[in-house]
Tab-separated table of N, CA and C in Angstrom:
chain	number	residue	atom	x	y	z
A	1	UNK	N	71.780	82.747	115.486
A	1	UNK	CA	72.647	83.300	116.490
A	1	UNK	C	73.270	82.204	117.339
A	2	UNK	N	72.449	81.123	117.888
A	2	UNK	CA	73.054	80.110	118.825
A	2	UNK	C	73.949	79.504	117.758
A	3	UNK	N	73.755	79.019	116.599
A	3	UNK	CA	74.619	78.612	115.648
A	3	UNK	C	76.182	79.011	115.662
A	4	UNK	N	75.844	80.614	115.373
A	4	UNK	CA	77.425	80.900	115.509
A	4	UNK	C	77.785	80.775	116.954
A	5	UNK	N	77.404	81.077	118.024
A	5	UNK	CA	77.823	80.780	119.330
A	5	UNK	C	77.941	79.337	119.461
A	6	UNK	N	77.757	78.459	119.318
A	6	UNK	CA	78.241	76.830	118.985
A	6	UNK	C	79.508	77.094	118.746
A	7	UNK	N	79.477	77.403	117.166
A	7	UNK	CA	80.667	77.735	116.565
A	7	UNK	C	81.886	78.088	117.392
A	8	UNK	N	82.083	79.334	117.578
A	8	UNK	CA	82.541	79.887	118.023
A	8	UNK	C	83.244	79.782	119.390
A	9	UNK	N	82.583	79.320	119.920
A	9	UNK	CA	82.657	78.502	121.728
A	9	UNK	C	83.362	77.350	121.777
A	10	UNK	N	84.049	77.244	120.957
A	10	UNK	CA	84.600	75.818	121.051
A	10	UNK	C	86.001	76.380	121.316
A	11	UNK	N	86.576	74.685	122.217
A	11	UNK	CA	88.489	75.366	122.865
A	11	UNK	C	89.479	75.591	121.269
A	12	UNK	N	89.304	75.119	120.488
A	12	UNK	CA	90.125	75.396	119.431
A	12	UNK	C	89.742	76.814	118.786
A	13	UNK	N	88.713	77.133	118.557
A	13	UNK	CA	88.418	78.494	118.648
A	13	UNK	C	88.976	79.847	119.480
A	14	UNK	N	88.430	79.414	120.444
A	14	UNK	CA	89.030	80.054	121.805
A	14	UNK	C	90.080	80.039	121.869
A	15	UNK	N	91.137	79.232	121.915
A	15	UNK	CA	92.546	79.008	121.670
A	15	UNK	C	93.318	80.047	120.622
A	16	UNK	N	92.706	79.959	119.653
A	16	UNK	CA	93.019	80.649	118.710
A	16	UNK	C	92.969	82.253	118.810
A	17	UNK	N	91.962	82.308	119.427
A	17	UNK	CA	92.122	83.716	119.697
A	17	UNK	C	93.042	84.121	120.137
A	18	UNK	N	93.411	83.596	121.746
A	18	UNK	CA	94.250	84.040	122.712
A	18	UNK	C	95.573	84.076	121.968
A	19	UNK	N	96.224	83.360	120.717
A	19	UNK	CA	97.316	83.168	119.839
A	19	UNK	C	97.228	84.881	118.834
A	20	UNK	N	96.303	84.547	118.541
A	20	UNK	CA	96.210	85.735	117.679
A	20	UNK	C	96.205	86.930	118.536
A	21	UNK	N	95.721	87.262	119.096
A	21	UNK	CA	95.734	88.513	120.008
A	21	UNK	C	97.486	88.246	120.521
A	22	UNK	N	97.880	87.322	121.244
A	22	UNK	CA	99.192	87.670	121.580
A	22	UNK	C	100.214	88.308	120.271
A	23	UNK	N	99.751	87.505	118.845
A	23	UNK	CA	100.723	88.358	117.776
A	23	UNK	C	100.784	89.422	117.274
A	24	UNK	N	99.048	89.878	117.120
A	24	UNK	CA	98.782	91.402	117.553
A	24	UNK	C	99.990	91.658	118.439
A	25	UNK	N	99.948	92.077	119.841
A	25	UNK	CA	99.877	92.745	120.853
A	25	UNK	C	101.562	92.753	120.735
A	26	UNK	N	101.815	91.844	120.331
A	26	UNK	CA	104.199	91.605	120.721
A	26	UNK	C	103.975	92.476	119.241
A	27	UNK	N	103.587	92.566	117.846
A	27	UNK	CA	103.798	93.389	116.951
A	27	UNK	C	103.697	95.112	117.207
A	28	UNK	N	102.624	95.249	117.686
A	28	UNK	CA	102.299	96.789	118.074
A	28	UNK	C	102.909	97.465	119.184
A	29	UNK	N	102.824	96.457	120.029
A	29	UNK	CA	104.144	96.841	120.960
A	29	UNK	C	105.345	97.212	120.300
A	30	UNK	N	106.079	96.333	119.436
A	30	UNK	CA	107.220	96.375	118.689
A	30	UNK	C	107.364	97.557	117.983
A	31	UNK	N	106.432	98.106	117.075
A	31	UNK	CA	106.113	99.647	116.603
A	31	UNK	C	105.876	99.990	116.891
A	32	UNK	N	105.766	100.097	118.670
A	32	UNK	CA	105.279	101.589	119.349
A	32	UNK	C	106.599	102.037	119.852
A	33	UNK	N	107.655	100.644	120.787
A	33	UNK	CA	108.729	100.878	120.588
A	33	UNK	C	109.381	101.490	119.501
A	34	UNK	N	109.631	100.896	118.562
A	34	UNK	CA	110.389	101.165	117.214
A	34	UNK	C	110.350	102.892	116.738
A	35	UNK	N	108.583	103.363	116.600
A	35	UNK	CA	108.541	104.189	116.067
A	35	UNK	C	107.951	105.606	117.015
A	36	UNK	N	107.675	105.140	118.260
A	36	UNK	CA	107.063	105.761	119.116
A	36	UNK	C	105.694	106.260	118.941
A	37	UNK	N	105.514	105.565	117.828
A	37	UNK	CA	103.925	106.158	117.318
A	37	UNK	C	102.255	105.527	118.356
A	38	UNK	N	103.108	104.207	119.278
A	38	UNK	CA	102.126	104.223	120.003
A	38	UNK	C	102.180	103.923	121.473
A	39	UNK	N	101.329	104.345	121.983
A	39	UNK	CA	101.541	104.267	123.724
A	39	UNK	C	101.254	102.902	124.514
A	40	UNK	N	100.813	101.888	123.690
A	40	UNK	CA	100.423	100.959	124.212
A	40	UNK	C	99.669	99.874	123.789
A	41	UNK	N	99.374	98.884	124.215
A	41	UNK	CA	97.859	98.358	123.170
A	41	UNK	C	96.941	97.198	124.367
A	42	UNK	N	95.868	97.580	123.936
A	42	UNK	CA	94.625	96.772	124.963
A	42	UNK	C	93.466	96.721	124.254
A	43	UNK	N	92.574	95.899	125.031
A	43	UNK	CA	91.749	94.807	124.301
A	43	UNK	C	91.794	93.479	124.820
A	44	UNK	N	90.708	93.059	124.353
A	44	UNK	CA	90.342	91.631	124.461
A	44	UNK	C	89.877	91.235	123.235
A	45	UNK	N	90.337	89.676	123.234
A	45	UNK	CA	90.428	88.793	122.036
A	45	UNK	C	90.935	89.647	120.909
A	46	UNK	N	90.274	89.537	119.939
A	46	UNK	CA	90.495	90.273	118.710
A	46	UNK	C	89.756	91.939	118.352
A	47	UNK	N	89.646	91.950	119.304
A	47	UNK	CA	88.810	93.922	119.513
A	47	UNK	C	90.115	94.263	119.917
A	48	UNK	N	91.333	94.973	119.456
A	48	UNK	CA	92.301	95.190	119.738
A	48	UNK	C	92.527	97.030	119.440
A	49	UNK	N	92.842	98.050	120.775
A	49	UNK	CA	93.337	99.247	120.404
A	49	UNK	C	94.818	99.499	120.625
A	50	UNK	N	95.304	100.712	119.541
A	50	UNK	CA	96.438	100.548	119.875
A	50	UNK	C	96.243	102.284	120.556
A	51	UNK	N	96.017	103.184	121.728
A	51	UNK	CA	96.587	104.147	121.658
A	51	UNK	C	97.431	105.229	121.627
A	52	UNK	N	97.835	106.127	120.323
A	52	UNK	CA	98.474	106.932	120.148
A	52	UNK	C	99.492	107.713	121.322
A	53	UNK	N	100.222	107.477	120.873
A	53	UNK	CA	101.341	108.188	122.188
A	53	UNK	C	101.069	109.788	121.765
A	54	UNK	N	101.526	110.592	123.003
A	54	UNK	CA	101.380	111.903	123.013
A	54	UNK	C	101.922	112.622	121.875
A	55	UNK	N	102.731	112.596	121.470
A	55	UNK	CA	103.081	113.824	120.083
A	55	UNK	C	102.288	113.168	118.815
A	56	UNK	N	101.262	112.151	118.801
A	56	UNK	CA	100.556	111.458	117.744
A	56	UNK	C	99.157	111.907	118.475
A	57	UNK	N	98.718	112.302	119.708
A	57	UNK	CA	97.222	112.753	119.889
A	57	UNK	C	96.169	113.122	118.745
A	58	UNK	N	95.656	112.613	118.663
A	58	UNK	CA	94.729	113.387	117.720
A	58	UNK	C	95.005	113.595	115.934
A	59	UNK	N	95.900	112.732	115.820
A	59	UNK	CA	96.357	112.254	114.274
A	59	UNK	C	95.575	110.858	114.289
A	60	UNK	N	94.929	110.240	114.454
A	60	UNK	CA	94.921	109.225	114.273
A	60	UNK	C	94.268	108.962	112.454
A	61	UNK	N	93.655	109.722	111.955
A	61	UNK	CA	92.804	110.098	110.604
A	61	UNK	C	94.427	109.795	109.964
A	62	UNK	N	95.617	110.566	110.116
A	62	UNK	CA	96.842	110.401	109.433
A	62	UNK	C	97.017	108.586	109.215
A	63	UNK	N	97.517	108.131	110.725
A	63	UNK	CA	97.255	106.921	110.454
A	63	UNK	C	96.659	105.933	109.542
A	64	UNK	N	95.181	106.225	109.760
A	64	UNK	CA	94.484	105.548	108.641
A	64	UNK	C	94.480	105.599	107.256
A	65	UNK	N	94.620	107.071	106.988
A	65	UNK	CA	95.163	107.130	105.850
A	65	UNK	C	96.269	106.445	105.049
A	66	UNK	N	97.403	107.085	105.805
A	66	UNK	CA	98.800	106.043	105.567
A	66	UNK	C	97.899	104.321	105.652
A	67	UNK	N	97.725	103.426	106.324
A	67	UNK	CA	97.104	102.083	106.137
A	67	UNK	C	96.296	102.101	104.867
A	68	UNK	N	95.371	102.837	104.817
A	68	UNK	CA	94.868	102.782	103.541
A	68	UNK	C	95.254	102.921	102.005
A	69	UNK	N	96.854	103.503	102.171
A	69	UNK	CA	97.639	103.531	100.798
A	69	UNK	C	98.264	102.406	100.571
A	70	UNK	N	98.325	101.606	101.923
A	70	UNK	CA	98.964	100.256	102.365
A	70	UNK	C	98.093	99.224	101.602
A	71	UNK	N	96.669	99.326	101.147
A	71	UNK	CA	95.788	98.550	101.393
A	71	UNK	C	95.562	98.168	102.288
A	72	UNK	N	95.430	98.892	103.584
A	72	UNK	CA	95.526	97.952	105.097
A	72	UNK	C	93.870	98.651	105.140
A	73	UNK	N	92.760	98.275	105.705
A	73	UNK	CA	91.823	98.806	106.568
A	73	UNK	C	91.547	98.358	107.943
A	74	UNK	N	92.227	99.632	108.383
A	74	UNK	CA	91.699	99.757	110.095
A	74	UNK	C	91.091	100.526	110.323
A	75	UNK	N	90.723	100.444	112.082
A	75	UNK	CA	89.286	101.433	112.242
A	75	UNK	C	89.877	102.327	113.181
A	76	UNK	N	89.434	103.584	113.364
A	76	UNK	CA	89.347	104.801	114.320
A	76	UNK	C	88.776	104.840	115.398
A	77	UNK	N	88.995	104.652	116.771
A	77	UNK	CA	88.609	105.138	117.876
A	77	UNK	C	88.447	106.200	118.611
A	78	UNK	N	87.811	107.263	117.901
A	78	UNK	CA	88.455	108.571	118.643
A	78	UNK	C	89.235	109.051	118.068
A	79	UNK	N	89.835	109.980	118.176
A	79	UNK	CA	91.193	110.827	117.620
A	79	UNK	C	91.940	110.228	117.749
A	80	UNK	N	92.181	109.427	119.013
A	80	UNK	CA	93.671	109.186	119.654
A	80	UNK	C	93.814	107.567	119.424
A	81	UNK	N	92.994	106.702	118.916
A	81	UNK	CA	93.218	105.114	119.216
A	81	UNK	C	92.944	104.563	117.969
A	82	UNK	N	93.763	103.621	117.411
A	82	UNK	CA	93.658	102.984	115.926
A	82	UNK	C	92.922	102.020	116.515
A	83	UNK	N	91.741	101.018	116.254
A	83	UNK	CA	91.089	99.702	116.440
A	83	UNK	C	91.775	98.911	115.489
A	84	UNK	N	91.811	97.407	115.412
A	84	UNK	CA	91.742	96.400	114.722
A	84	UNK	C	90.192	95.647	115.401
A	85	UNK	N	89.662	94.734	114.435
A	85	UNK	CA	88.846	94.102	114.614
A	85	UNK	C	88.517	92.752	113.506
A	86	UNK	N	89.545	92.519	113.376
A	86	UNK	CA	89.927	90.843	112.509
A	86	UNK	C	89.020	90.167	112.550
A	87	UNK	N	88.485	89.184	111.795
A	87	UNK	CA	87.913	87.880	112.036
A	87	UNK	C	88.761	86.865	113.289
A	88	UNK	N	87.925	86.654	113.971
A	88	UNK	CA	88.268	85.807	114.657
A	88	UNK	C	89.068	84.187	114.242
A	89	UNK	N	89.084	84.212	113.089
A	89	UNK	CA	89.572	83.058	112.636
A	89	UNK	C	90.960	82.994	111.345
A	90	UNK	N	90.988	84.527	111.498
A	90	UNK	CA	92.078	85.250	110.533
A	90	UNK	C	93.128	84.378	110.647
A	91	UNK	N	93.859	84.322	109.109
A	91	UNK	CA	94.663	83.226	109.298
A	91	UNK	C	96.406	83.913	109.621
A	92	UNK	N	97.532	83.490	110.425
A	92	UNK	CA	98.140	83.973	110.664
A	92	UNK	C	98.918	84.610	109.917
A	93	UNK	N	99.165	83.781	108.131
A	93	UNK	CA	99.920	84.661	107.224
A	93	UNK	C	98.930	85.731	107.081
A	94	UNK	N	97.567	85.897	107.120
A	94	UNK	CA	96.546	87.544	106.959
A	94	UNK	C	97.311	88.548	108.593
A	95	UNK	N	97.820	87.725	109.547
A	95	UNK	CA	97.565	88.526	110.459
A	95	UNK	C	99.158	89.179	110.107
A	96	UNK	N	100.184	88.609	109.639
A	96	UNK	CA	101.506	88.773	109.539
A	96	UNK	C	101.390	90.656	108.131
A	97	UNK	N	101.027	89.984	107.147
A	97	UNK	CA	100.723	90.445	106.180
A	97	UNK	C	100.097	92.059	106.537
A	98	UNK	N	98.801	91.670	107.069
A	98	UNK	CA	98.491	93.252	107.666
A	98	UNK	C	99.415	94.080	108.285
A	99	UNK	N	100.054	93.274	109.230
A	99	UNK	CA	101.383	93.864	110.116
A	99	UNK	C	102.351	94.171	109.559
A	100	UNK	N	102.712	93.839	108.465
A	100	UNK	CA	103.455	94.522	107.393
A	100	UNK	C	103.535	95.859	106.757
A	101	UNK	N	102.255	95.869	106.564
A	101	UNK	CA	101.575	96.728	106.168
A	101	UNK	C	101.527	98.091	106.829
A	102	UNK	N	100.896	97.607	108.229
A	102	UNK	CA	100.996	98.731	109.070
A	102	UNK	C	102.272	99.219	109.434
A	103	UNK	N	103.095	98.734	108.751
A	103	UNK	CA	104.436	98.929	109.797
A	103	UNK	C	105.322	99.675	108.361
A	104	UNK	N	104.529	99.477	107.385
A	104	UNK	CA	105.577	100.069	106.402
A	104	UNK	C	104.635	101.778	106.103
A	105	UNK	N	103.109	101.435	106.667
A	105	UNK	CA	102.300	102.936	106.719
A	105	UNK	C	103.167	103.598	108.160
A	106	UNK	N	103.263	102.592	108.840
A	106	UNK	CA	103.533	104.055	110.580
A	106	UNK	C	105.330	104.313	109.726
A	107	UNK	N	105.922	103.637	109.547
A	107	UNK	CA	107.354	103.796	109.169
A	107	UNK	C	107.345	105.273	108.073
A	108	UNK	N	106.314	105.657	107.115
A	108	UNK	CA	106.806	106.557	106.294
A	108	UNK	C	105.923	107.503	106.885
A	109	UNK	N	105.218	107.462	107.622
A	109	UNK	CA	104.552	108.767	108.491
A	109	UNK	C	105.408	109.413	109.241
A	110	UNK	N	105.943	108.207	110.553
A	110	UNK	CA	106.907	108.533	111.491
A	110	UNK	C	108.024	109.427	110.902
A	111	UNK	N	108.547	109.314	109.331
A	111	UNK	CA	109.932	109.300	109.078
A	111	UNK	C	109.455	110.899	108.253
A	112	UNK	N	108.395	111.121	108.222
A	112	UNK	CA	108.474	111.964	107.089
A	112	UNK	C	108.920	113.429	107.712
């Protein structure tokens, strides 16, 4: 356990996070705008929710689904909140790539 906390605790580490979470957060923002599918997004580091805007309440199972035809796996919070929970060390073409993904699952949900 102290091992990975070594690890982990270091400023290039740490750094990294705060990068990654910002590309999260300007993407999901961007498709909540875009598609209205979400109300917002919060979190720290890489524990990231996005929750569901009001006419999406309680779909969130839809969501996942759609990601999962994507090959995307994300996680469920409740009815109402999609999770991400990345490796902390995810590399940015994985973080781009997923976001792709999700964005071509919320795009044929939204549209259908």
């Amino acid at each position: 356990g102290s091992a990975l906390l070594d690890a982990v605790n270091t400023p290039e580490v740490l750094e990294g996070v705060k990068t990654r979470h910002n590309r999260f957060r300007t993407a999901l923002e961007a498709m909540g705008s875009k598609y209205g599918i979400f109300s917002g997004v919060r979190g720290m580091g890489l524990l990231i929710g996005a929750p569901l805007s009001e006419p999406w309440k309680g779909r969130a199972k839809e969501v996942l689904t759609a990601a999962n035809e994507e090959s995307l796996m994300v996680l469920q919070a409740g009815p109402d909140v999609i999770r991400f929970a990345p490796s902390l060390v995810i590399s940015e073409a994985d973080i781009d790539e997923g976001l792709a993904r999700l964005e071509r699952a919320v795009a044929r949900i939204t549209q259908a």
